[in-house]
Coordinates of C-alpha atoms in Angstrom, one line a residue:
Chain A
M102 CA -8.2 -41.5 8.5
S103 CA -6.4 -44.7 7.8
S104 CA -4.0 -47.2 8.7
V105 CA -0.4 -46.4 9.1
E106 CA 1.0 -47.9 6.0
E107 CA -1.1 -45.8 3.6
S108 CA -0.7 -42.5 5.3
L109 CA 0.5 -39.4 3.6
I110 CA 1.2 -37.5 6.8
R111 CA 1.7 -39.3 10.1
T112 CA 2.5 -37.9 13.5
V113 CA 3.6 -40.1 16.3
G114 CA 3.8 -39.0 19.9
L115 CA 4.1 -35.5 18.7
H116 CA 5.1 -33.0 21.5
Y117 CA 5.8 -29.4 21.0
T118 CA 6.8 -26.9 23.7
Y119 CA 7.3 -23.2 23.1
Q120 CA 10.1 -21.4 25.0
A121 CA 11.5 -24.7 25.8
G122 CA 14.4 -24.4 28.3
T123 CA 13.2 -21.1 29.6
R124 CA 11.5 -20.3 32.9
S125 CA 8.1 -20.3 31.3
P126 CA 7.8 -23.2 28.7
V127 CA 4.4 -23.6 27.1
A128 CA 3.5 -27.1 26.2
A129 CA 1.3 -26.6 23.1
L130 CA 1.2 -30.2 21.8
R131 CA 1.3 -33.1 24.3
G132 CA 1.4 -36.4 22.4
I133 CA -0.5 -36.2 19.1
D134 CA -0.9 -39.4 17.0
L135 CA -2.6 -38.8 13.7
C136 CA -2.6 -40.5 10.3
I137 CA -3.9 -38.6 7.3
A138 CA -4.3 -40.7 4.2
P139 CA -4.1 -39.4 0.5
G140 CA -7.6 -38.0 -0.3
D141 CA -8.7 -37.5 3.4
Y142 CA -10.5 -34.2 4.2
V143 CA -9.9 -33.6 7.9
A144 CA -11.3 -30.8 9.9
L145 CA -9.4 -29.7 13.0
V146 CA -11.5 -28.0 15.6
G147 CA -10.5 -26.8 19.2
A148 CA -10.7 -23.7 21.4
N149 CA -8.3 -20.8 20.8
G150 CA -4.9 -22.1 22.3
S151 CA -5.8 -25.7 21.9
G152 CA -2.7 -26.3 19.6
K153 CA -4.5 -26.3 16.1
S154 CA -2.1 -23.8 14.5
T155 CA 0.9 -25.5 16.1
L156 CA -0.1 -28.9 14.9
L157 CA -0.7 -27.6 11.3
R158 CA 2.7 -25.9 11.3
H159 CA 4.3 -29.3 11.9
L160 CA 2.8 -30.8 8.8
N161 CA 5.2 -29.0 6.4
A162 CA 8.1 -28.6 8.8
L163 CA 7.6 -25.0 9.6
L164 CA 8.0 -26.4 13.2
L165 CA 10.0 -29.4 14.1
P166 CA 8.8 -31.7 17.1
S167 CA 10.1 -31.2 20.6
A168 CA 9.6 -35.0 20.9
G169 CA 8.0 -37.5 18.7
D170 CA 8.0 -37.5 15.0
V171 CA 6.2 -36.2 11.9
R172 CA 6.5 -38.0 8.6
V173 CA 5.3 -36.7 5.2
A174 CA 5.3 -39.4 2.4
G175 CA 7.6 -41.4 4.7
W176 CA 10.2 -38.7 5.2
S177 CA 10.8 -37.3 8.7
T178 CA 10.4 -33.6 8.9
R179 CA 13.7 -33.5 10.8
D180 CA 15.5 -34.8 7.8
S181 CA 16.4 -31.5 6.1
T182 CA 17.6 -33.2 2.9
H183 CA 14.0 -33.8 2.0
L184 CA 12.7 -30.3 3.2
R185 CA 12.1 -29.2 -0.4
E186 CA 10.0 -32.3 -1.2
I187 CA 8.0 -32.1 2.0
R188 CA 7.2 -28.4 1.4
S189 CA 6.1 -29.0 -2.1
I190 CA 3.8 -31.9 -1.1
V191 CA 2.2 -29.9 1.7
G192 CA 1.0 -26.4 0.9
M193 CA -0.1 -24.0 3.6
V194 CA -2.6 -21.2 3.7
F195 CA -2.8 -19.2 6.8
Q196 CA -5.6 -17.0 8.4
E197 CA -3.8 -13.8 7.6
P198 CA -3.4 -13.4 3.8
D199 CA -1.1 -10.3 4.0
S200 CA 1.7 -12.3 5.4
Q201 CA 1.7 -14.6 2.5
I202 CA 1.4 -12.3 -0.4
V203 CA 4.9 -11.3 -1.9
A204 CA 4.2 -9.7 -5.3
S205 CA 2.6 -6.5 -6.1
V206 CA 0.3 -7.7 -8.9
V207 CA -2.1 -10.7 -8.4
E208 CA -0.9 -13.0 -11.2
E209 CA 2.7 -12.3 -10.3
D210 CA 2.1 -13.6 -6.8
V211 CA 0.6 -16.8 -8.1
A212 CA 3.5 -17.2 -10.5
F213 CA 6.1 -16.4 -7.8
G214 CA 6.3 -20.0 -6.3
P215 CA 6.5 -22.1 -9.4
E216 CA 8.8 -19.6 -11.2
N217 CA 11.2 -20.0 -8.4
L218 CA 11.1 -23.8 -8.9
G219 CA 12.1 -23.2 -12.5
I220 CA 8.9 -24.2 -14.0
Q221 CA 9.0 -23.4 -17.8
E222 CA 6.7 -20.5 -19.3
D223 CA 4.0 -22.7 -20.8
E224 CA 3.4 -24.7 -17.7
L225 CA 3.8 -21.7 -15.6
S226 CA 1.0 -19.7 -17.3
E227 CA -1.2 -22.9 -17.4
R228 CA -0.7 -23.2 -13.6
V229 CA -1.4 -19.6 -13.0
D230 CA -4.6 -19.7 -15.1
W231 CA -5.8 -22.8 -13.4
A232 CA -5.1 -21.6 -9.9
L233 CA -6.7 -18.1 -10.5
R234 CA -9.7 -19.9 -12.0
T235 CA -10.1 -22.3 -9.2
V236 CA -10.3 -19.3 -6.7
D237 CA -12.4 -17.2 -9.1
L238 CA -9.9 -14.4 -9.3
S239 CA -9.1 -14.5 -13.0
E240 CA -10.8 -11.2 -13.6
L241 CA -8.5 -9.5 -11.1
R242 CA -5.3 -11.0 -12.3
H243 CA -3.8 -7.5 -13.2
R244 CA -5.0 -5.9 -10.0
A245 CA -2.5 -4.5 -7.5
S246 CA -2.5 -7.2 -4.7
H247 CA -2.5 -4.6 -1.9
M248 CA -5.7 -3.2 -3.3
L249 CA -7.6 -6.4 -2.8
S250 CA -10.0 -6.8 0.0
A251 CA -9.4 -9.3 2.8
G252 CA -11.5 -12.0 1.2
Q253 CA -9.9 -11.5 -2.2
K254 CA -6.4 -11.6 -0.7
Q255 CA -7.2 -14.9 1.0
R256 CA -8.3 -16.5 -2.3
L257 CA -5.1 -15.1 -3.8
A258 CA -3.1 -16.9 -1.0
I259 CA -4.9 -20.1 -1.9
A260 CA -4.2 -19.7 -5.5
S261 CA -0.6 -19.0 -4.9
T262 CA -0.3 -22.2 -2.9
L263 CA -2.2 -24.2 -5.5
A264 CA 0.2 -23.1 -8.1
M265 CA 2.8 -25.1 -6.4
R266 CA 0.7 -28.2 -7.2
P267 CA 0.7 -29.7 -3.6
R268 CA -0.8 -33.1 -2.8
C269 CA -2.0 -31.8 0.5
L270 CA -3.5 -28.4 1.2
V271 CA -3.4 -27.3 4.8
L272 CA -5.7 -24.3 5.7
D273 CA -5.4 -22.5 9.1
E274 CA -8.7 -20.8 9.5
A275 CA -8.5 -19.7 6.0
T276 CA -12.2 -18.8 5.7
S277 CA -12.5 -16.8 9.0
M278 CA -12.1 -13.3 7.3
L279 CA -14.3 -14.1 4.3
D280 CA -17.7 -12.9 3.5
P281 CA -20.4 -15.4 3.1
A282 CA -19.9 -15.5 -0.8
G283 CA -16.2 -15.8 -0.4
R284 CA -16.6 -18.4 2.2
R285 CA -18.9 -20.4 0.0
Q286 CA -16.5 -20.0 -3.0
V287 CA -13.5 -21.3 -0.9
L288 CA -15.5 -24.2 0.4
E289 CA -16.6 -25.1 -3.0
T290 CA -12.9 -24.9 -4.1
I291 CA -12.0 -27.2 -1.2
R292 CA -14.8 -29.5 -2.2
T293 CA -13.8 -29.7 -5.8
L294 CA -10.0 -30.2 -4.8
H295 CA -11.1 -32.9 -2.4
H296 CA -13.1 -34.6 -5.1
D297 CA -10.2 -34.5 -7.5
G298 CA -8.1 -36.4 -4.9
M299 CA -6.4 -33.6 -3.0
T300 CA -5.8 -34.3 0.7
I301 CA -7.3 -31.4 2.8
V302 CA -6.5 -30.5 6.4
T303 CA -8.4 -27.5 7.6
A304 CA -8.6 -25.8 11.1
T305 CA -11.9 -23.9 11.6
H306 CA -14.1 -22.4 14.4
N307 CA -17.1 -22.7 12.0
M308 CA -18.8 -26.0 12.9
S309 CA -20.9 -26.0 9.8
E310 CA -17.7 -26.0 7.7
A311 CA -16.2 -28.7 9.9
A312 CA -19.3 -30.8 9.2
E313 CA -18.3 -30.9 5.4
A314 CA -15.1 -32.8 6.1
T315 CA -15.0 -36.5 6.0
S316 CA -13.4 -36.7 9.6
V317 CA -13.2 -34.3 12.6
V318 CA -10.4 -34.1 15.0
V319 CA -11.0 -32.2 18.2
L320 CA -8.0 -30.8 20.0
A321 CA -8.1 -29.8 23.6
E322 CA -4.9 -28.6 25.5
G323 CA -2.6 -30.1 23.1
C324 CA -4.2 -33.5 22.9
I325 CA -6.7 -35.2 20.7
A326 CA -9.9 -35.2 22.7
M327 CA -12.3 -36.7 20.0
Q328 CA -12.0 -38.0 16.6
G329 CA -14.6 -39.4 14.2
T330 CA -17.0 -38.6 11.3
P331 CA -18.7 -35.3 11.7
R332 CA -22.0 -37.1 12.7
E333 CA -20.1 -39.0 15.3
V334 CA -18.4 -35.9 16.8
F335 CA -21.2 -33.5 16.6
A336 CA -23.6 -36.0 18.4
R337 CA -21.5 -35.3 21.5
E338 CA -22.9 -31.8 22.1
D339 CA -22.3 -31.6 26.0
E340 CA -18.7 -32.8 25.7
L341 CA -18.1 -30.1 22.9
R342 CA -19.6 -27.4 25.1
A343 CA -17.2 -28.4 27.9
L344 CA -14.3 -27.9 25.4
R345 CA -15.5 -24.3 24.6
L346 CA -16.9 -25.6 21.3
D347 CA -20.2 -25.9 19.7
T348 CA -22.3 -27.9 17.1
P349 CA -23.6 -26.5 13.7
P350 CA -26.7 -24.3 14.1
A351 CA -28.8 -26.9 12.3
A352 CA -27.9 -29.6 15.0
R353 CA -28.6 -27.1 17.8
M354 CA -32.1 -26.5 16.3
A355 CA -32.7 -30.3 15.9
H356 CA -31.7 -30.9 19.5
I357 CA -34.2 -28.2 20.7
V358 CA -37.0 -29.5 18.5
A359 CA -36.4 -33.2 19.6
V360 CA -37.1 -32.2 23.2
Q361 CA -40.7 -31.2 22.1
I362 CA -41.2 -33.7 19.3
A363 CA -40.8 -37.3 20.1
G364 CA -38.6 -39.2 17.5
F365 CA -37.2 -36.0 15.8
P366 CA -33.7 -36.9 14.6
T367 CA -30.8 -35.2 16.5
D368 CA -28.0 -36.2 14.2
V369 CA -28.6 -33.7 11.4
L370 CA -25.6 -31.6 10.4
S371 CA -26.7 -29.1 7.8
V372 CA -29.6 -26.8 7.1
G373 CA -30.5 -29.0 4.2
E374 CA -30.7 -32.1 6.3
L375 CA -32.9 -30.4 9.0
A376 CA -35.3 -29.1 6.4
E377 CA -35.5 -32.6 5.0
A378 CA -36.3 -33.9 8.5
V379 CA -39.0 -31.4 9.1
A380 CA -40.5 -31.8 5.6
A381 CA -40.8 -35.5 6.2
R382 CA -42.8 -35.0 9.3
C383 CA -44.9 -32.1 8.0
A384 CA -48.3 -34.0 8.3
V385 CA -50.2 -31.8 5.8
P386 CA -47.8 -29.4 4.0
R387 CA -50.2 -26.6 3.0
G388 CA -49.5 -23.8 0.6
Chain B
M27 CA -33.8 18.6 15.4
N28 CA -33.4 18.8 19.1
Q29 CA -30.4 17.8 21.1
R30 CA -31.6 14.3 22.0
E31 CA -32.4 13.4 18.6
A32 CA -29.1 14.4 16.9
P33 CA -27.0 11.5 15.8
I34 CA -23.6 11.0 17.4
I35 CA -22.2 10.3 13.9
A36 CA -23.8 11.4 10.7
V37 CA -22.3 10.4 7.3
Q38 CA -23.6 12.4 4.3
D39 CA -23.0 11.6 0.7
L40 CA -19.5 10.3 1.5
W41 CA -17.3 9.3 -1.5
H42 CA -13.8 7.9 -1.4
T43 CA -11.4 7.0 -4.1
Y44 CA -8.1 5.1 -3.6
L45 CA -5.1 6.1 -5.7
A46 CA -7.1 8.7 -7.6
G47 CA -5.6 9.7 -10.9
T48 CA -3.4 6.7 -11.3
P49 CA -4.2 3.5 -13.4
L50 CA -5.0 1.7 -10.2
E51 CA -7.8 4.1 -9.2
T52 CA -10.4 2.3 -7.2
Q53 CA -13.7 3.8 -6.3
S54 CA -14.5 2.7 -2.7
L55 CA -17.3 4.7 -1.5
R56 CA -20.0 6.3 -3.7
G57 CA -22.3 8.4 -1.7
V58 CA -22.8 6.7 1.6
Q59 CA -25.5 8.0 4.0
L60 CA -25.4 6.6 7.5
E61 CA -26.4 7.8 11.0
V62 CA -25.5 6.4 14.4
F63 CA -27.7 7.4 17.4
A64 CA -27.0 7.0 21.0
G65 CA -28.2 3.6 22.3
E66 CA -27.9 1.9 19.0
A67 CA -25.9 -1.1 17.8
V68 CA -25.5 -0.5 14.1
G69 CA -24.4 -3.5 11.9
I70 CA -22.8 -3.0 8.6
I71 CA -22.8 -5.9 6.2
G72 CA -21.7 -6.3 2.6
P73 CA -19.5 -8.4 0.4
T74 CA -15.8 -8.1 0.4
G75 CA -14.8 -4.8 -1.4
S76 CA -18.2 -3.2 -0.7
G77 CA -16.4 -0.4 1.2
K78 CA -17.1 -1.4 4.9
S79 CA -13.5 -1.0 6.2
T80 CA -13.1 2.3 4.3
L81 CA -16.3 3.7 5.8
L82 CA -15.3 2.6 9.2
Q83 CA -12.0 4.4 8.9
H84 CA -13.9 7.6 8.2
L85 CA -15.9 7.4 11.5
N86 CA -13.0 8.5 13.7
G87 CA -11.1 10.7 11.1
L88 CA -8.5 8.2 10.1
L89 CA -9.6 8.9 6.6
R90 CA -10.9 12.3 5.8
P91 CA -13.9 12.8 3.4
Q92 CA -12.8 13.5 -0.1
R93 CA -16.3 14.4 -1.0
G94 CA -19.4 14.6 1.3
E95 CA -19.2 14.9 5.0
V96 CA -18.8 13.0 8.1
Y97 CA -20.0 14.7 11.4
V98 CA -18.9 13.4 14.8
R99 CA -20.8 15.1 17.6
G100 CA -21.2 18.1 15.1
N101 CA -17.5 18.2 14.1
A102 CA -17.3 18.3 10.3
L103 CA -14.4 16.1 9.6
S104 CA -13.7 17.4 6.0
R105 CA -12.5 20.7 7.6
R106 CA -8.8 20.9 8.0
D107 CA -9.2 22.5 11.5
A108 CA -11.6 19.6 12.6
A109 CA -10.9 18.6 16.2
V110 CA -9.6 15.2 15.3
R111 CA -8.0 14.5 18.6
G112 CA -11.4 14.9 20.4
V113 CA -13.1 12.7 17.7
R114 CA -10.6 10.0 18.2
Q115 CA -11.4 10.1 21.9
S116 CA -15.2 9.9 21.2
V117 CA -15.0 7.3 18.6
G118 CA -12.8 4.2 19.3
L119 CA -11.9 2.0 16.4
V120 CA -11.0 -1.6 16.8
F121 CA -9.4 -3.1 13.7
Q122 CA -9.6 -6.7 12.5
S123 CA -7.5 -9.0 14.5
P124 CA -6.6 -6.2 17.1
E125 CA -4.6 -8.6 19.1
D126 CA -1.9 -8.4 16.5
Q127 CA -1.3 -4.8 17.5
L128 CA -0.6 -5.4 21.1
F129 CA 2.9 -4.3 21.6
E130 CA 3.6 -3.8 25.3
R131 CA 5.4 -6.5 27.4
Y132 CA 2.8 -6.4 30.2
A133 CA -1.0 -6.6 29.6
G134 CA -1.7 -3.6 31.8
D135 CA 0.6 -1.3 29.9
D136 CA -1.1 -2.0 26.7
V137 CA -4.4 -1.0 28.1
A138 CA -2.9 2.1 29.8
F139 CA -1.2 3.3 26.5
G140 CA -4.3 5.3 25.3
P141 CA -5.2 7.0 28.5
R142 CA -1.5 7.9 29.0
N143 CA -1.3 9.4 25.7
F144 CA -4.3 11.6 26.5
G145 CA -2.4 13.0 29.4
L146 CA -4.4 11.5 32.4
S147 CA -2.6 11.3 35.8
A148 CA -1.3 7.9 37.0
D149 CA -4.2 7.4 39.2
E150 CA -6.8 8.1 36.6
V151 CA -4.9 5.8 34.3
R152 CA -5.0 3.0 36.8
E153 CA -8.7 3.5 37.3
R154 CA -9.3 3.5 33.5
V155 CA -7.3 0.3 33.1
R156 CA -9.2 -1.3 36.0
S157 CA -12.7 -0.5 34.6
A158 CA -11.8 -1.3 31.1
M159 CA -10.4 -4.6 32.0
E160 CA -13.5 -5.3 34.1
A161 CA -15.8 -4.2 31.2
V162 CA -14.2 -7.0 28.9
G163 CA -14.3 -9.6 31.7
L164 CA -10.5 -9.8 32.3
P165 CA -9.4 -9.8 36.0
F166 CA -7.5 -6.7 36.9
S167 CA -4.7 -9.0 38.2
C168 CA -4.2 -9.8 34.5
K169 CA -2.4 -6.5 34.0
D170 CA 0.8 -8.0 35.4
R171 CA 0.8 -10.9 33.0
L172 CA 3.0 -11.0 29.9
T173 CA 0.9 -10.1 26.9
W174 CA 2.0 -13.0 24.8
E175 CA 1.1 -15.5 27.6
L176 CA -2.7 -14.8 27.2
S177 CA -4.8 -16.9 25.0
H178 CA -5.9 -15.6 21.6
G179 CA -9.4 -14.9 22.9
Q180 CA -8.0 -13.0 26.0
R181 CA -5.6 -11.0 23.8
R182 CA -8.5 -9.9 21.7
L183 CA -10.3 -8.8 24.9
L184 CA -7.2 -7.1 26.1
A185 CA -7.1 -5.1 22.7
L186 CA -10.5 -4.1 23.1
A187 CA -10.0 -3.0 26.8
G188 CA -7.2 -0.7 25.4
V189 CA -9.7 1.1 23.3
L190 CA -12.4 1.2 25.9
A191 CA -9.8 2.7 28.4
V192 CA -9.9 5.9 26.3
D193 CA -13.7 5.9 27.3
P194 CA -15.2 6.4 23.9
L195 CA -18.9 7.1 23.2
V196 CA -18.9 5.1 20.1
L197 CA -17.1 1.9 19.7
V198 CA -16.4 0.9 16.0
L199 CA -15.4 -2.7 15.3
D200 CA -14.3 -4.4 12.1
E201 CA -15.0 -8.2 12.2
P202 CA -14.8 -8.4 16.0
T203 CA -15.5 -12.1 16.3
A204 CA -13.5 -13.5 13.3
G205 CA -11.0 -16.2 14.4
L206 CA -12.6 -16.6 18.0
D207 CA -13.7 -20.0 19.3
P208 CA -17.5 -20.3 19.8
Q209 CA -17.3 -19.5 23.5
G210 CA -14.9 -16.7 23.0
R211 CA -17.2 -15.3 20.4
R212 CA -20.2 -15.5 22.7
A213 CA -18.2 -13.8 25.5
L214 CA -17.2 -11.0 23.3
L215 CA -20.7 -10.3 22.0
R216 CA -21.9 -10.3 25.7
V217 CA -19.2 -7.7 26.5
L218 CA -20.2 -5.5 23.6
S219 CA -23.9 -5.6 24.2
A220 CA -23.4 -4.8 28.0
W221 CA -21.0 -2.0 27.2
R222 CA -23.4 -0.5 24.7
K223 CA -26.3 -0.3 27.2
A224 CA -24.8 2.5 29.3
P225 CA -26.4 5.8 28.4
G226 CA -25.1 7.8 25.5
R227 CA -23.1 5.0 24.0
A228 CA -23.4 3.3 20.6
L229 CA -21.7 0.5 18.8
V230 CA -20.9 0.1 15.1
L231 CA -19.8 -3.3 13.8
A232 CA -19.0 -4.6 10.4
S233 CA -19.2 -8.4 10.2
H234 CA -19.5 -11.2 7.8
N235 CA -21.1 -13.2 10.5
M236 CA -24.9 -12.8 10.1
E237 CA -25.5 -14.5 13.5
D238 CA -23.4 -11.7 15.2
I239 CA -25.5 -9.2 13.5
A240 CA -28.8 -10.8 14.2
E241 CA -27.8 -11.3 17.9
I242 CA -26.7 -7.8 19.0
C243 CA -27.6 -5.2 16.3
T244 CA -30.6 -2.9 16.6
R245 CA -30.2 -1.6 13.0
V246 CA -28.4 -2.9 9.9
Y247 CA -27.0 -1.2 6.8
V248 CA -26.3 -3.2 3.7
L249 CA -23.4 -2.0 1.7
S250 CA -22.6 -2.8 -1.9
H251 CA -20.3 -1.2 -4.4
G252 CA -19.7 1.6 -2.0
H253 CA -23.3 2.6 -1.3
V254 CA -26.1 1.7 1.0
L255 CA -28.6 -0.7 -0.6
L256 CA -30.8 -1.2 2.4
Q257 CA -31.2 -0.2 6.1
G258 CA -33.5 -1.3 8.8
T259 CA -33.9 -3.6 11.8
P260 CA -32.2 -7.0 11.5
R261 CA -35.7 -8.5 11.0
E262 CA -36.4 -6.1 8.2
V263 CA -33.1 -6.5 6.5
F264 CA -32.9 -10.3 6.7
A265 CA -36.4 -10.5 5.3
R266 CA -35.0 -9.2 2.0
D267 CA -33.2 -12.3 0.8
D268 CA -34.0 -11.0 -2.7
V269 CA -31.5 -8.2 -2.1
L270 CA -28.9 -10.0 0.1
A271 CA -28.5 -13.2 -2.2
P272 CA -27.5 -11.3 -5.3
N273 CA -24.9 -9.5 -3.2
G274 CA -23.3 -12.7 -1.9
L275 CA -24.8 -12.3 1.5
T276 CA -26.8 -14.7 3.5
V277 CA -29.4 -14.8 6.2
P278 CA -28.7 -16.3 9.7
A279 CA -28.7 -20.2 9.6
A280 CA -31.9 -20.0 11.7
M281 CA -33.7 -18.1 9.0
A282 CA -32.2 -20.0 6.2
I283 CA -33.7 -23.3 7.4
L284 CA -37.2 -21.6 7.6
L285 CA -36.8 -20.2 4.1
L286 CA -35.9 -23.7 2.8
L287 CA -39.0 -25.1 4.5
K288 CA -41.2 -22.4 2.9
A289 CA -39.8 -23.1 -0.5
R290 CA -40.8 -26.7 0.0
G291 CA -44.3 -25.8 0.8
C292 CA -44.4 -25.8 4.7
Q293 CA -46.4 -22.8 6.0
V294 CA -43.9 -21.5 8.4
P295 CA -43.2 -17.9 9.5
T296 CA -39.7 -17.0 8.4
A297 CA -38.9 -14.1 10.6
A298 CA -36.7 -16.1 13.1
L299 CA -33.3 -14.6 13.8
T300 CA -32.0 -17.1 16.5
V301 CA -31.7 -20.8 16.7
E302 CA -34.3 -20.8 19.6
E303 CA -36.8 -18.8 17.6
A304 CA -36.4 -21.1 14.6
A305 CA -36.7 -24.2 16.7
S306 CA -40.1 -23.0 18.1
A307 CA -41.3 -22.2 14.7
I308 CA -40.4 -25.7 13.5
E309 CA -42.2 -27.2 16.6
A310 CA -45.3 -25.2 15.8
V311 CA -45.3 -26.5 12.4
L312 CA -44.9 -30.0 13.4
H313 CA -47.6 -29.8 16.1
G314 CA -50.0 -28.0 13.7

């Protein structure tokens, strides 16, 4: 998270209301101020219905604010003359991969976006190769896309977004349908992309995944309830519980152990960190 | 085998091929054996593409055996004259993201759709809707709410109620907790466990979430490349990291931490399935 000047995406007083002007309006976002700098890795967490997906859909102008403003690289998403730039800067991957797959063959689906932008053949095949390699689908490039399993389809959706060479990748619960290996691969992909400078915004219900980000934003009833590094946010276990959320399993274990063992650290986030903390206190490791 | 011991569902040497005879032919199941007994909560884990969803769709006759056999309460589903309607009533199938399939304007109508289709009277339908909504923890008054007004978690519970309203013996669920927030997930697992405990019922769930499996299953099948690699209690199956890891599967986080500690030379028992069990194992090590 960063100062206003250097932000890639910025929301100011963002409000959004579904069914506005009807008898049953639903206020999904109620004043979101958020700055995302180039290279940030932001995890968005919150209960079902807290506004995560609605917020993400504002980041590339799929939704336009009811009030307030969203700016991408300085352009307001309301300014339709820059819609094309905004959409090419911010690539979206959704939870449900079926809704994003357009072509009947894997590699054709990845090529679809850049081909439509008029990318020439050499660069096109380079982009397709790279995108498929990044999500580990190179071997299935000639497979019929409807024959892929849910996890493979999701990796295809990510590849097709990457082929557009976005600066920011927005993922809406993109790992929730994946098997452990698929999840690991996607997380590894995200880590690599982040390392290479890609800006990542990801919504997830998996707190261990959120702990991998550089900052965590907690949404509750359309407002930002907490914000900070994963360590700062996940230290506030009771508040998270009250928001229908949780901490990573390793953190929960550490909290239980700390009740019995004086001085045991409670700020661990991962299984690796917890093992470290235990090993450091194992008086006489036997065996 | 006497009546009490007969499985509700028996899958014998089941094979399934998609698009057979075309260049896109894909072998999905290769000789699966599986049994579901009353009182069980059977977990099915396996990497994507291992055949889990294909297998689940055979359990209520949505797919019919191409080779091998599926018996549901003695009905052989490969037979063209199999009583599929009765089978669908006995075995309720809940797909991934079932809330996407809600189609009625009012919540209660969606739950009532199944019972109405099976020809129950208005009073019976009302009673079914009431008990199904109670079972999933939705107040009966919710029936008059607009379907789309409910939260994501509530809509999933509503979709589940729609299947329960048909009063199945076996509930088959594909990734039931995917996409739910932590509390919604816990609530759903509680509902499923409680539902299963009534006599004669059984639960079958496929999940990528090893915590779900560890928490509510009594027996687990590990599927890979269309056949069963391993089956046993969660404790037995998750003890076989040597089989799980090469197939892209993991053990629950609670067990993962203990395995890591053991690898580093700490003498810890590694059988914990829950966060609480792992924490007490760690405490024992630190006190020791």
